[in-house]
Coordinates of C-alpha atoms in Angstrom, one line a residue:
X1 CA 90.2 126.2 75.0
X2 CA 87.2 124.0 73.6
X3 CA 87.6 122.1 70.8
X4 CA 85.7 124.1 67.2
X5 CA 82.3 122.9 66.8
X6 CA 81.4 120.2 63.5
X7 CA 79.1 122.1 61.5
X8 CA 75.7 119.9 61.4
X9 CA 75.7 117.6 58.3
X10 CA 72.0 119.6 57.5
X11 CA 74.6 122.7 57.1
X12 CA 77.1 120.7 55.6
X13 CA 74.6 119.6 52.6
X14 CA 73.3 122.5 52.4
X15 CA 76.8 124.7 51.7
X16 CA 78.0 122.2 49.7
X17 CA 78.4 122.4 45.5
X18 CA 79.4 120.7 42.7
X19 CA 83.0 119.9 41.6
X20 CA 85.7 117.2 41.9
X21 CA 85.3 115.9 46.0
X22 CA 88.0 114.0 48.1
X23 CA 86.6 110.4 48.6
X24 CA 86.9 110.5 52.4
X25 CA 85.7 113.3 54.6
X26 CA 88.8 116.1 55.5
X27 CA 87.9 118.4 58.3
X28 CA 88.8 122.0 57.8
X29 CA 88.8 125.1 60.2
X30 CA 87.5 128.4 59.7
X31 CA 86.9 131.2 61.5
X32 CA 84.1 133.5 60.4
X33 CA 82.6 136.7 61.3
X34 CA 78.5 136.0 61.6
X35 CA 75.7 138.2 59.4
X36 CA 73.4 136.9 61.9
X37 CA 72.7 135.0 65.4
X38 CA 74.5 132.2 64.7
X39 CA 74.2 129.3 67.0
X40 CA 77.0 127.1 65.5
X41 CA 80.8 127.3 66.5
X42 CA 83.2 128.2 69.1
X43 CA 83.6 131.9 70.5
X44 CA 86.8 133.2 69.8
X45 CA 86.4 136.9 70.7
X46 CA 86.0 140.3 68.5
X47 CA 82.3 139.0 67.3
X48 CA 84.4 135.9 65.4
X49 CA 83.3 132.1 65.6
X50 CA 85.8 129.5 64.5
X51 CA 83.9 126.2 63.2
X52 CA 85.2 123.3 61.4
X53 CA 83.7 121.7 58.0
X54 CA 83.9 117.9 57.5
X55 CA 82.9 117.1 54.2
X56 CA 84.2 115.5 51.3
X57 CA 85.0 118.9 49.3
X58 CA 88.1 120.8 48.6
X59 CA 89.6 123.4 51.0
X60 CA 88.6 125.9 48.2
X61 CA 85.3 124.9 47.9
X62 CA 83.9 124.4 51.0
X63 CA 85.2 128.5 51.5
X64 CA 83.6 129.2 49.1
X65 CA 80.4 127.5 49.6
X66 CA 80.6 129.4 53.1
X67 CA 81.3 132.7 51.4
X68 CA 78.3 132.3 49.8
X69 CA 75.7 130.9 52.4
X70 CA 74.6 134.7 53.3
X71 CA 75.3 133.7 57.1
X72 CA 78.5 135.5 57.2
X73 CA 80.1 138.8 57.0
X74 CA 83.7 137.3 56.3
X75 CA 85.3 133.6 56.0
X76 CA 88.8 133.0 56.9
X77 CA 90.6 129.5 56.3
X78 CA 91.6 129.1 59.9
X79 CA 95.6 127.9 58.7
X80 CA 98.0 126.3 61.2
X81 CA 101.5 128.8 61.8
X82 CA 104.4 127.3 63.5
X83 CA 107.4 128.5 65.2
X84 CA 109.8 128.8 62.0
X85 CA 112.4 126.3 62.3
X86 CA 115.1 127.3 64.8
X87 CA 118.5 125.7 65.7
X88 CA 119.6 125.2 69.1
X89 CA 123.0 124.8 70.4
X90 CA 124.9 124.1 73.5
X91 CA 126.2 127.5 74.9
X92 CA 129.7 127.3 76.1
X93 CA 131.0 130.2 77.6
X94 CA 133.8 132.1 75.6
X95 CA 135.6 135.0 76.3
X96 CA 135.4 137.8 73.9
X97 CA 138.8 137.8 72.2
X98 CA 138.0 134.0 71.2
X99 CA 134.6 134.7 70.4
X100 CA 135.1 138.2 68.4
X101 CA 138.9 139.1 68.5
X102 CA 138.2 141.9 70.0
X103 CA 138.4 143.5 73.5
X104 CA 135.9 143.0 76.1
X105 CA 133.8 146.5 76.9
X106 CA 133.1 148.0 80.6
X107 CA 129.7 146.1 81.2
X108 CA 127.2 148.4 83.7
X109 CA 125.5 144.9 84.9
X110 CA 127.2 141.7 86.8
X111 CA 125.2 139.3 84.9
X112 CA 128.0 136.6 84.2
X113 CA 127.2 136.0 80.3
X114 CA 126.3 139.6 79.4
X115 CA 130.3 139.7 77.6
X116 CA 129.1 136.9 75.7
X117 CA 125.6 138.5 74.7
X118 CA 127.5 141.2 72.4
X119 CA 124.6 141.7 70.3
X120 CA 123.3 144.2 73.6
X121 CA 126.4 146.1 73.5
X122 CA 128.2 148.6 71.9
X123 CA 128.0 148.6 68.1
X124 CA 131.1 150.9 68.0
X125 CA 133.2 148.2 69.6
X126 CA 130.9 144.9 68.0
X127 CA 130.2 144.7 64.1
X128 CA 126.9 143.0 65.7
X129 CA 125.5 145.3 68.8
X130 CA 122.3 146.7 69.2
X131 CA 123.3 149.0 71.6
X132 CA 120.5 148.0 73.4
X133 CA 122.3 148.1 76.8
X134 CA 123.6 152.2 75.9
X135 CA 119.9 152.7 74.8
X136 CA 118.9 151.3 78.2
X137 CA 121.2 153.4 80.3
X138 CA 120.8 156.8 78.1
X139 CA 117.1 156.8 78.9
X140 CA 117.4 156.0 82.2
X141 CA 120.2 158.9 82.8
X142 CA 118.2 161.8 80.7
X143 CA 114.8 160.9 82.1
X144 CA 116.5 160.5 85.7
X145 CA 114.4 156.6 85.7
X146 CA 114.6 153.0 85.0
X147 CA 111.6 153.8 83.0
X148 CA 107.5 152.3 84.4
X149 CA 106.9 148.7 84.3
X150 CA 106.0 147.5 80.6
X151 CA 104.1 144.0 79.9
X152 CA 105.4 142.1 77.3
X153 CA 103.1 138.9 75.8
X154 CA 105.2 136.4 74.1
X155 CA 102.5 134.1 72.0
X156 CA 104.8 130.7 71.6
X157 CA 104.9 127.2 73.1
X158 CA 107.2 125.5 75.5
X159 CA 107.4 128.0 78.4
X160 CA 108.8 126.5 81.3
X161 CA 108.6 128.1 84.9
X162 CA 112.3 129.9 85.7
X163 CA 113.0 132.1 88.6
X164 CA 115.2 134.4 85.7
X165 CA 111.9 135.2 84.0
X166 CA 109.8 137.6 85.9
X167 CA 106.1 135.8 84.5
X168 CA 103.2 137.9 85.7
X169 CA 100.5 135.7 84.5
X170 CA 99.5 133.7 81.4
X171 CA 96.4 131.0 79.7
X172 CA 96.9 128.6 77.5
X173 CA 94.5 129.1 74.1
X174 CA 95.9 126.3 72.0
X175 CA 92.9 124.1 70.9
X176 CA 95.1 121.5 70.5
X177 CA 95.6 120.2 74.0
X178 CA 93.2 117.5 75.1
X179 CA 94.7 117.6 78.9
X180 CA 92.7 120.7 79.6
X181 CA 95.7 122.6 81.3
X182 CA 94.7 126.6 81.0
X183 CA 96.2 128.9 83.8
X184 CA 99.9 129.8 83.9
X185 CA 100.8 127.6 86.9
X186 CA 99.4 124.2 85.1
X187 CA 100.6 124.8 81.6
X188 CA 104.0 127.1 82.4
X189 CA 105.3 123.5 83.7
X190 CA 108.0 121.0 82.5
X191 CA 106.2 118.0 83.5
X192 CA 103.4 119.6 81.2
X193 CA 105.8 120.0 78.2
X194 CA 105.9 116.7 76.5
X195 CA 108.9 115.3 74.5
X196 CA 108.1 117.8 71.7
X197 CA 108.9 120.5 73.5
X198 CA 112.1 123.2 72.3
X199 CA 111.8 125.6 75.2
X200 CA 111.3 128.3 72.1
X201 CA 109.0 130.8 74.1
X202 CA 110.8 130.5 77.3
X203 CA 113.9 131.3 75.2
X204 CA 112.5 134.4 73.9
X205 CA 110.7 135.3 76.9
X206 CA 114.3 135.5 78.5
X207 CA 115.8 137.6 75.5
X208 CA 113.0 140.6 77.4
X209 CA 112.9 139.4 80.7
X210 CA 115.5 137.3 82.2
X211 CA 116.7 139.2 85.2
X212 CA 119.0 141.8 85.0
X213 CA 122.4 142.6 87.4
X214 CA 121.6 139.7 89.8
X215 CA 124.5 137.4 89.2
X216 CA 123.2 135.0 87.2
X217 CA 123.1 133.6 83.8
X218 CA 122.0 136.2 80.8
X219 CA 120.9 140.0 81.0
X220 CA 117.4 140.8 79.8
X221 CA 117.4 143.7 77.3
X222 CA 114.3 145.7 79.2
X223 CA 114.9 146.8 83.0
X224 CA 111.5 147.1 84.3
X225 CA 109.5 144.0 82.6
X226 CA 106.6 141.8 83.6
X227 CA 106.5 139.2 81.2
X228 CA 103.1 137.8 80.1
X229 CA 102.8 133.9 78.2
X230 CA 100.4 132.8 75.8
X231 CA 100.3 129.3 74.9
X232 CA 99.3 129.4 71.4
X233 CA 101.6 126.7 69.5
X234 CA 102.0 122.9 70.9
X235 CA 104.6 120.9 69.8
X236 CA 105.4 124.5 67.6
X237 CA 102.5 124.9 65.5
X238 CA 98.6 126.2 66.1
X239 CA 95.9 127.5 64.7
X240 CA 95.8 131.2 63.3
X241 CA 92.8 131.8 65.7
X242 CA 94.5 130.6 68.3
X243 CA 97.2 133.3 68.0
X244 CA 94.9 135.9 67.6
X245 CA 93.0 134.6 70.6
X246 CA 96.1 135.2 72.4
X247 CA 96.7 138.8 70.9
X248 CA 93.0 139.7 72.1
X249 CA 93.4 138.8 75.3
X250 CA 97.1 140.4 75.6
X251 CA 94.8 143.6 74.9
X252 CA 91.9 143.2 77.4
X253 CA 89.3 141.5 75.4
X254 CA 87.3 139.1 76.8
X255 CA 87.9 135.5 74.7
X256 CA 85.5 132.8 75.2
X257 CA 85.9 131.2 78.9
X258 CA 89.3 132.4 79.6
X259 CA 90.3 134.1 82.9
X260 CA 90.5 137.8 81.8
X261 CA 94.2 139.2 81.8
X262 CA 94.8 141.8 84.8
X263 CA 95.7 144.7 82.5
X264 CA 96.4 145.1 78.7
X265 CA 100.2 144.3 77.6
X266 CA 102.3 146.9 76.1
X267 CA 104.2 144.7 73.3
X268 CA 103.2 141.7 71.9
X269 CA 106.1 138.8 70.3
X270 CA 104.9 136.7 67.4
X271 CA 108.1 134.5 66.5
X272 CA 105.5 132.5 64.1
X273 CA 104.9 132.1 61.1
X274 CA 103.4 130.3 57.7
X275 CA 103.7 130.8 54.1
X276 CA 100.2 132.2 53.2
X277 CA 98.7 135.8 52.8
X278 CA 97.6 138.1 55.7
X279 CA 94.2 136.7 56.0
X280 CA 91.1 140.2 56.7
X281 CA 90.7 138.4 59.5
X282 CA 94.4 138.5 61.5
X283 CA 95.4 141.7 60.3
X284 CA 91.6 143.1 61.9
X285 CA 93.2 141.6 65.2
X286 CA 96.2 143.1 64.5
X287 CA 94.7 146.5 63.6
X288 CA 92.8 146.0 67.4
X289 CA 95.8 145.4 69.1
X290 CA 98.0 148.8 67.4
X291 CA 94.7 150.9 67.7
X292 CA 94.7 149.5 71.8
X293 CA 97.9 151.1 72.2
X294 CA 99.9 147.8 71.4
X295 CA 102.8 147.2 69.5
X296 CA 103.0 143.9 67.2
X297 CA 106.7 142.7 66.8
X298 CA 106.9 139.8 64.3
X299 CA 109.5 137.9 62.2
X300 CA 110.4 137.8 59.4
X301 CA 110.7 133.9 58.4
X302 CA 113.9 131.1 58.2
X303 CA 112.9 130.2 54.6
X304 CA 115.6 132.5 53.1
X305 CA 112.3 134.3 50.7
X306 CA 111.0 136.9 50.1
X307 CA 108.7 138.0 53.1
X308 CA 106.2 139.1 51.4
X309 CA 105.0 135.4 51.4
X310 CA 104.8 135.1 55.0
X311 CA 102.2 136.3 57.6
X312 CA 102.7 137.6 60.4
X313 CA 105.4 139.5 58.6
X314 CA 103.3 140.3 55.1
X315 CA 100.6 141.9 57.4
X316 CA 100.2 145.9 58.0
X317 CA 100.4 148.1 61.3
X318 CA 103.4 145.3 62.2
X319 CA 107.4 145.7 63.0
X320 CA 109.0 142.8 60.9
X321 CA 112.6 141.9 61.9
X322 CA 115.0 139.8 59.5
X323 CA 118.2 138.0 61.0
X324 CA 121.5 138.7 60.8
X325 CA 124.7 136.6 61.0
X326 CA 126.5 136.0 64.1
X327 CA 128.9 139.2 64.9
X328 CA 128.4 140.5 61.8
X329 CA 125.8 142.9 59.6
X330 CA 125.5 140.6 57.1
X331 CA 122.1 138.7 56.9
X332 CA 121.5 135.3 57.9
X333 CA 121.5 132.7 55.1
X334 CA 117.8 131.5 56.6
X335 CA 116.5 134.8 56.9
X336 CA 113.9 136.0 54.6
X337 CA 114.1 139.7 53.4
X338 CA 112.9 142.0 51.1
X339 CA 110.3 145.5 51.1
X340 CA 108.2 143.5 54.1
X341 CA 111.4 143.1 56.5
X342 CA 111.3 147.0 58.6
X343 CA 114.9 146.3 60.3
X344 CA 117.6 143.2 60.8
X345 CA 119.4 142.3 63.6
X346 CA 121.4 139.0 64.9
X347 CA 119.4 136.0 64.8
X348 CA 122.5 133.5 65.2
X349 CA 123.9 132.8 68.7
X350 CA 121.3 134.1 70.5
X351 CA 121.3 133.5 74.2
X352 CA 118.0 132.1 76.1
X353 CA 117.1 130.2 79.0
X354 CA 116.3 126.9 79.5
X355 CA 113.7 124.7 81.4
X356 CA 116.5 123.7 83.2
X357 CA 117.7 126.2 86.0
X358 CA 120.9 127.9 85.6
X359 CA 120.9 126.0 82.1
X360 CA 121.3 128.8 79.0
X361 CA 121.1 127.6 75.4
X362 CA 122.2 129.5 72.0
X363 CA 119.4 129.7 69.4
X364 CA 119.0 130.7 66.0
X365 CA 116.8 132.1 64.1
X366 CA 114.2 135.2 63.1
X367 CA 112.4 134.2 65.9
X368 CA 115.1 135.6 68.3
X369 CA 116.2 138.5 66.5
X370 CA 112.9 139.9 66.9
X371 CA 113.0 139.5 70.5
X372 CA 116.1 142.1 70.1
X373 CA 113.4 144.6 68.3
X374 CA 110.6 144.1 70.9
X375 CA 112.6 145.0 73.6
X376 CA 114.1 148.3 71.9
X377 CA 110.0 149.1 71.5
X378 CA 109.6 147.9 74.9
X379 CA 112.3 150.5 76.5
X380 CA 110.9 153.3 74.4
X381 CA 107.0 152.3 76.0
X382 CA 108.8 151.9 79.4
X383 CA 110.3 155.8 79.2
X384 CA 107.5 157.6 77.1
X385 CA 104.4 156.1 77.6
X386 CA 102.4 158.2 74.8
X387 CA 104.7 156.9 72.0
X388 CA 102.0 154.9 69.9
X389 CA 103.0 151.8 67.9
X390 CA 103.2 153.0 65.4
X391 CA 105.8 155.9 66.2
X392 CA 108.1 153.4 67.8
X393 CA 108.3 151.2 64.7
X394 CA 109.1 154.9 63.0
X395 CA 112.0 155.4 65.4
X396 CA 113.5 152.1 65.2
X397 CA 113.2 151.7 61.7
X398 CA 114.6 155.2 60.7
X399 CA 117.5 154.9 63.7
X400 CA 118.8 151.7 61.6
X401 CA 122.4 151.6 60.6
X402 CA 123.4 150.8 56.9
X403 CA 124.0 147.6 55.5
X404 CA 125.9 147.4 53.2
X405 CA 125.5 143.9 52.4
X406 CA 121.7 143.7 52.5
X407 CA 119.5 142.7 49.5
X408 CA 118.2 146.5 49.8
X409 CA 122.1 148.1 49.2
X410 CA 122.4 145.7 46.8
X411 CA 119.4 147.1 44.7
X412 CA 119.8 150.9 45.1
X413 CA 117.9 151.1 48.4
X414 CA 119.8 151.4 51.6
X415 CA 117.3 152.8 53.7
X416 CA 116.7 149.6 55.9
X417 CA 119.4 148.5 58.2
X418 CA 120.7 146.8 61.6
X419 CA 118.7 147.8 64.4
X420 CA 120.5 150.2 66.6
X421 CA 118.5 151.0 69.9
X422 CA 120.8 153.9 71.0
X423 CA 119.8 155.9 68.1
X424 CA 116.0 154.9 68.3
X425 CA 116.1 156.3 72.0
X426 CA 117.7 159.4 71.2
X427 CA 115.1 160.2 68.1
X428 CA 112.5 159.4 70.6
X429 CA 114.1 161.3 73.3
X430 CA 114.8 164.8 71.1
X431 CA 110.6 164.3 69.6
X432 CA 109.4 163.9 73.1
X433 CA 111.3 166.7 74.3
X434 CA 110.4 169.2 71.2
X435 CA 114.0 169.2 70.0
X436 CA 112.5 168.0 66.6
X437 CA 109.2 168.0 64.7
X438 CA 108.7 171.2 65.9
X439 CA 107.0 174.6 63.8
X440 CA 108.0 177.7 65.8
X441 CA 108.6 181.7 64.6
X442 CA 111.9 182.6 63.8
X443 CA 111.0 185.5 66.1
X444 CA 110.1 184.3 70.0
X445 CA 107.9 186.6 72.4
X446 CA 110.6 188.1 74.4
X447 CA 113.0 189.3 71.4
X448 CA 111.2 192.8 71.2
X449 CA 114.4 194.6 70.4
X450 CA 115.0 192.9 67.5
X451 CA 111.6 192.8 66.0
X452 CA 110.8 196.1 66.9
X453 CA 114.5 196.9 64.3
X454 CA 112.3 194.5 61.6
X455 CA 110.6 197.4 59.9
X456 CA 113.7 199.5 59.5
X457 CA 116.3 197.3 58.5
X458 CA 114.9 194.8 56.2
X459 CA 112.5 195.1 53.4
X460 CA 109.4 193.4 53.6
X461 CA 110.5 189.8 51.7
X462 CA 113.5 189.6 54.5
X463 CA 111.1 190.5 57.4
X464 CA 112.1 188.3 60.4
X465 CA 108.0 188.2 61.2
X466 CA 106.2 185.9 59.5
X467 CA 108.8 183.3 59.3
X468 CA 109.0 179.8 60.8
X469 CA 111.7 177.4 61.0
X470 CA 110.3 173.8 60.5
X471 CA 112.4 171.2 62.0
X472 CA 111.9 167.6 60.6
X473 CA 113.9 164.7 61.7
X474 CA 118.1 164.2 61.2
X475 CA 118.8 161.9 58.7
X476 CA 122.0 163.3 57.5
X477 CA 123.2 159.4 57.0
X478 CA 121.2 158.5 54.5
X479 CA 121.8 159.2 50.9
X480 CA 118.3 160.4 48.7
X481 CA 116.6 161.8 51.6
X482 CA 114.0 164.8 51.6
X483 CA 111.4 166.2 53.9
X484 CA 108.0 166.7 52.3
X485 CA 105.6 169.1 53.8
X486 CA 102.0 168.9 54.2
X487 CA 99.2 171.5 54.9
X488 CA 95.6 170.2 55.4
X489 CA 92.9 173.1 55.8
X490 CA 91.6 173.3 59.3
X491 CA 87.9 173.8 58.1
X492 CA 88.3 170.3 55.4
X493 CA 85.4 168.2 56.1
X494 CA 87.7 165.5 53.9
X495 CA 91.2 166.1 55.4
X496 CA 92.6 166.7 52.1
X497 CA 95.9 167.8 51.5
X498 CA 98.6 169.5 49.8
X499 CA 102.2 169.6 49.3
X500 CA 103.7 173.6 51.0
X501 CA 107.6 172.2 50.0
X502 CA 109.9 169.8 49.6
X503 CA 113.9 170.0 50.9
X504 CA 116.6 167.4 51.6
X505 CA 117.5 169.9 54.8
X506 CA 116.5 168.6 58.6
X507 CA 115.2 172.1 59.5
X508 CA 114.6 174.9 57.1
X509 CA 113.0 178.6 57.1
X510 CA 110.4 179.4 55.7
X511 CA 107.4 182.1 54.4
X512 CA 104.9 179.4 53.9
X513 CA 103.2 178.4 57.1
X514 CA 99.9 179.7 58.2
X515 CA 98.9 178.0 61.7
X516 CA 96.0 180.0 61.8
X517 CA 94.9 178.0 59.0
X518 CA 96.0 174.6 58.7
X519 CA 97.5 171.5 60.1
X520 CA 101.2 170.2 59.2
X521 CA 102.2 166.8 58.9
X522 CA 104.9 165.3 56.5
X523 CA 106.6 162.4 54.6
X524 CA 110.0 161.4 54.7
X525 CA 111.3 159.9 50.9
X526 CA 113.9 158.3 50.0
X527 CA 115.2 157.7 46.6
X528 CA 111.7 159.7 45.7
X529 CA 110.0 156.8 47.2
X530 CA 107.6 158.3 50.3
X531 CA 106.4 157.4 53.7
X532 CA 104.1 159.6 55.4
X533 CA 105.2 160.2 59.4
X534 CA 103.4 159.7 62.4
X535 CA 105.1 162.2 64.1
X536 CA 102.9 164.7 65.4
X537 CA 104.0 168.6 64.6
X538 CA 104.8 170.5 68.2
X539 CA 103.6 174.1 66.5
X540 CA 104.7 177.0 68.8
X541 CA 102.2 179.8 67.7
X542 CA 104.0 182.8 70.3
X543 CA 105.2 186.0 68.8
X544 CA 106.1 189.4 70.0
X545 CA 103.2 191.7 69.5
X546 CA 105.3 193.6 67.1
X547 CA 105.1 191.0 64.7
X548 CA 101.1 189.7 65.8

């Protein structure tokens, strides 16, 4: 990737104002969106130019001195995220009853150190499973498939080249090598590493991919994976702009000089971070990606805070994961938490490959619990390929178990919980096969003998015609739940809406449903705190003609 371009010092001079000035020049990076033809910078992608100011001002006033130059439609401090700070460990291989004190499970896959990756089994049998290997073979019996192929972008540093990780391709975008190494086979290399190197993307690359039932080493979570790397970090931190360089071209979009990818990715992995807001500009490139079809798993931060003051995981349209303790459902002590954090799941003991062949490493972290979230959201894109971002972030989050250790139980608020994957799949699998979400007549064409009784038996309040039975979602788990309606008019030019009812009950019957008329959507609250759905209504409209 070339290296930003030095605003002139004509530029500089003119943007810069009055006020208390370092006494050397400090070069700062931005990345701004033009007003105009705009000749200086670098060309990042999405109509944004990163360019660097070297002046003798403060960070604060040279943005704002570029704020208000009229040449630009937005100006974003271009900051620097790293990988948040992870332990690693020597792995040595225990059996279960030392590791958990419990009895090993009937494992489905040979993979030798699957018994020891508990955190994709059974959560019935491990206080810390994901259930990500039942999820995995549930979807794969009731759709009669291993699912299609789903492409997975990690955006990290350190990725090594490892016959267990099925890489399909993958650039390098990190302005901050000065060897020049760009395509997967030059800078997916351990000579290429340097000394700085942790292996942290190649670990989490292996948490998807690492080949399943061949053997060897660790399971991957997903079946039918390509993996894709983008070098964004070196020596584990980079520039925003190179991140979001990396998420651009993970969805098709042509960056700068770099090699187009061959098709979009399904999921992208930010296991990043840095202590700052959700600057317009990442969470436009984030918006891109989940309006492409792409969903954006990020975590949640090691600083044991409030995530709220970290991006990625402060920004909207994303899946946040916090950590949890090893074989427990208690959080991490490093893990941040709080209203930004969507679901928890282990981040301590983590299995991941190495650079070395055959060599497997436990890791700690956000960073790798994330990678267990991903690749739930990766098996539901592999089996239902319509679910949208934003619905599989819905079906993880409201599949979670309880904690009832969590910050959240703590206050009142149990709503958030450990990721289970088995549930997700099933709530994906009864939406995607109408068993839920569904508006349909209490009366179906077919049942003329009974309607055809409707008239004489029942007065015209109990008449079977005319009613529906609404069917939301089951969350008989969880305590302070109810199902809110919503009818917009057909014929709104504003989409405005209004509230038809309210019930704590899954699937009610009801008089008040017109879909003739209007369009039906609805929130799920919790302790009278809502969230709208983006579950889409299936509205079966066939009567009998007794009733039409």
């Amino acid at each position: 990737m070339k290296t930003p371009t030095k605003l002139s010092i004509a530029l500089v001079s003119a943007l810069s104002i009055a006020g208390v000035a370092h006494a050397d020049n400090v070069e700062t990076t931005f990345v701004v969106k033009p007003a105009n033809t705009y000749s200086e910078g670098t060309d990042i992608g999405a109509g944004y130019k990163r360019i660097v100011v070297d002046n003798n001002l403060s960070e604060e006033q040279k943005l704002s001195s570029l704020k208000n130059s009229g040449d630009f439609l937005e100006v974003n401090i271009d900051r620097k995220m790293t990988s948040p700070t992870s332990e690693k460990n020597v792995f040595f291989t225990e059996t279960l009853d030392t590791v958990n004190g419990q009895s090993s499970e009937e494992l489905s896959l040979d993979d030798p150190y699957l018994e020891n990756q508990t955190y994709l089994l059974s959560s019935s049998k491990y206080s810390n499973g994901t259930n990500l290997q039942l999820a995995a073979d549930y979807l794969a019996e009731v759709n009669g498939t291993e699912g299609e192929t789903v492409r997975v972008l990690v955006v990290d540093g350190s990725f090594y080249e490892n016959d267990e990780i099925p890489y399909s391709e993958g650039y390098s975008f990190a302005s901050d090598r000065d060897d020049g190494k760009t395509s997967r086979k030059d800078f997916i290399a351990l000579e290429e590493a340097g000394s700085c190197s942790k292996e942290h993307g190649t670990a989490i690359a292996s948490i998807y991919g690492a080949k399943r039932d061949n053997g060897e080493s660790i399971a991957g979570a997903v079946p039918n994976v390509e993996m894709v790397a983008a070098e964004a970090l070196v020596c584990d931190e980079g520039y925003t702009s190179d991140i979001a360089s990396s998420m651009l071209w993970g969805a098709g979009e042509k960056v700068g000089d770099a090699v187009n990818i061959s098709e979009p990715v399904d999921v992208i992995n930010l296991s990043l971070g840095t202590n700052a807001e959700c600057s317009p500009y990442f969470q436009s490139v984030i918006d891109f990606a989940v309006n492409s079809g792409i969903q954006v798993h990020v975590s949640a931060g090691n600083s044991s805070v409030d995530a709220s003051e970290n991006t990625p995981g402060n920004c909207e349209n994303v899946m946040t994961t916090g950590a949890l303790g090893a074989y427990s459902d208690t959080l991490a002590d490093f893990s941040n938490y709080g209203d930004n954090v969507d679901v928890y799941a282990q981040g301590v003991g983590i299995l991941g490959l190495d650079a070395v062949e055959g060599s497997v490493s436990s890791w700690n972290g956000t960073s790798f619990a994330v990678g267990l979230t991903g690749s739930t959201g990766a098996l539901l894109k592999s089996h239902y390929p319509d679910v949208t971002p934003l619905q599989a972030y819905w079906f993880i989050k409201r599949s979670s178990r309880l904690l009832t250790n969590s910050p959240e139980c703590n206050s009142g608020n149990c709503e958030k919980g450990q990721l289970d994957a088995l549930a997700a799949a099933v709530r994906a699998n009864e939406y995607f096969t109408a068993e839920t979400t569904t508006i349909k007549p209490v009366l179906h064409a077919g049942e003329e003998c009974l309607s055809g009784q409707v008239g004489t038996y029942f007065t015209e309040e109990m008449a079977l015609c005319g009613l529906y039975e609404v069917s939301f979602e089951a969350d008989s788990d969880k305590n302070g739940v109810t199902y809110r309606l919503h009818a917009t008019d057909k014929t709104s030019a504003n989409g405005a809406s209004f509230v038809v009812l309210e019930t704590p009950e899954s699937a009610i019957v009801t008089r008040d449903i017109d879909v003739d008329s209007f369009n039906y959507h609805y929130s799920v609250c919790t302790n009278g705190e809502c969230e709208v759905s983006p579950l889409e209504f299936t509205v079966d409209e066939t009567t009998p003609a007794e009733c039409q």
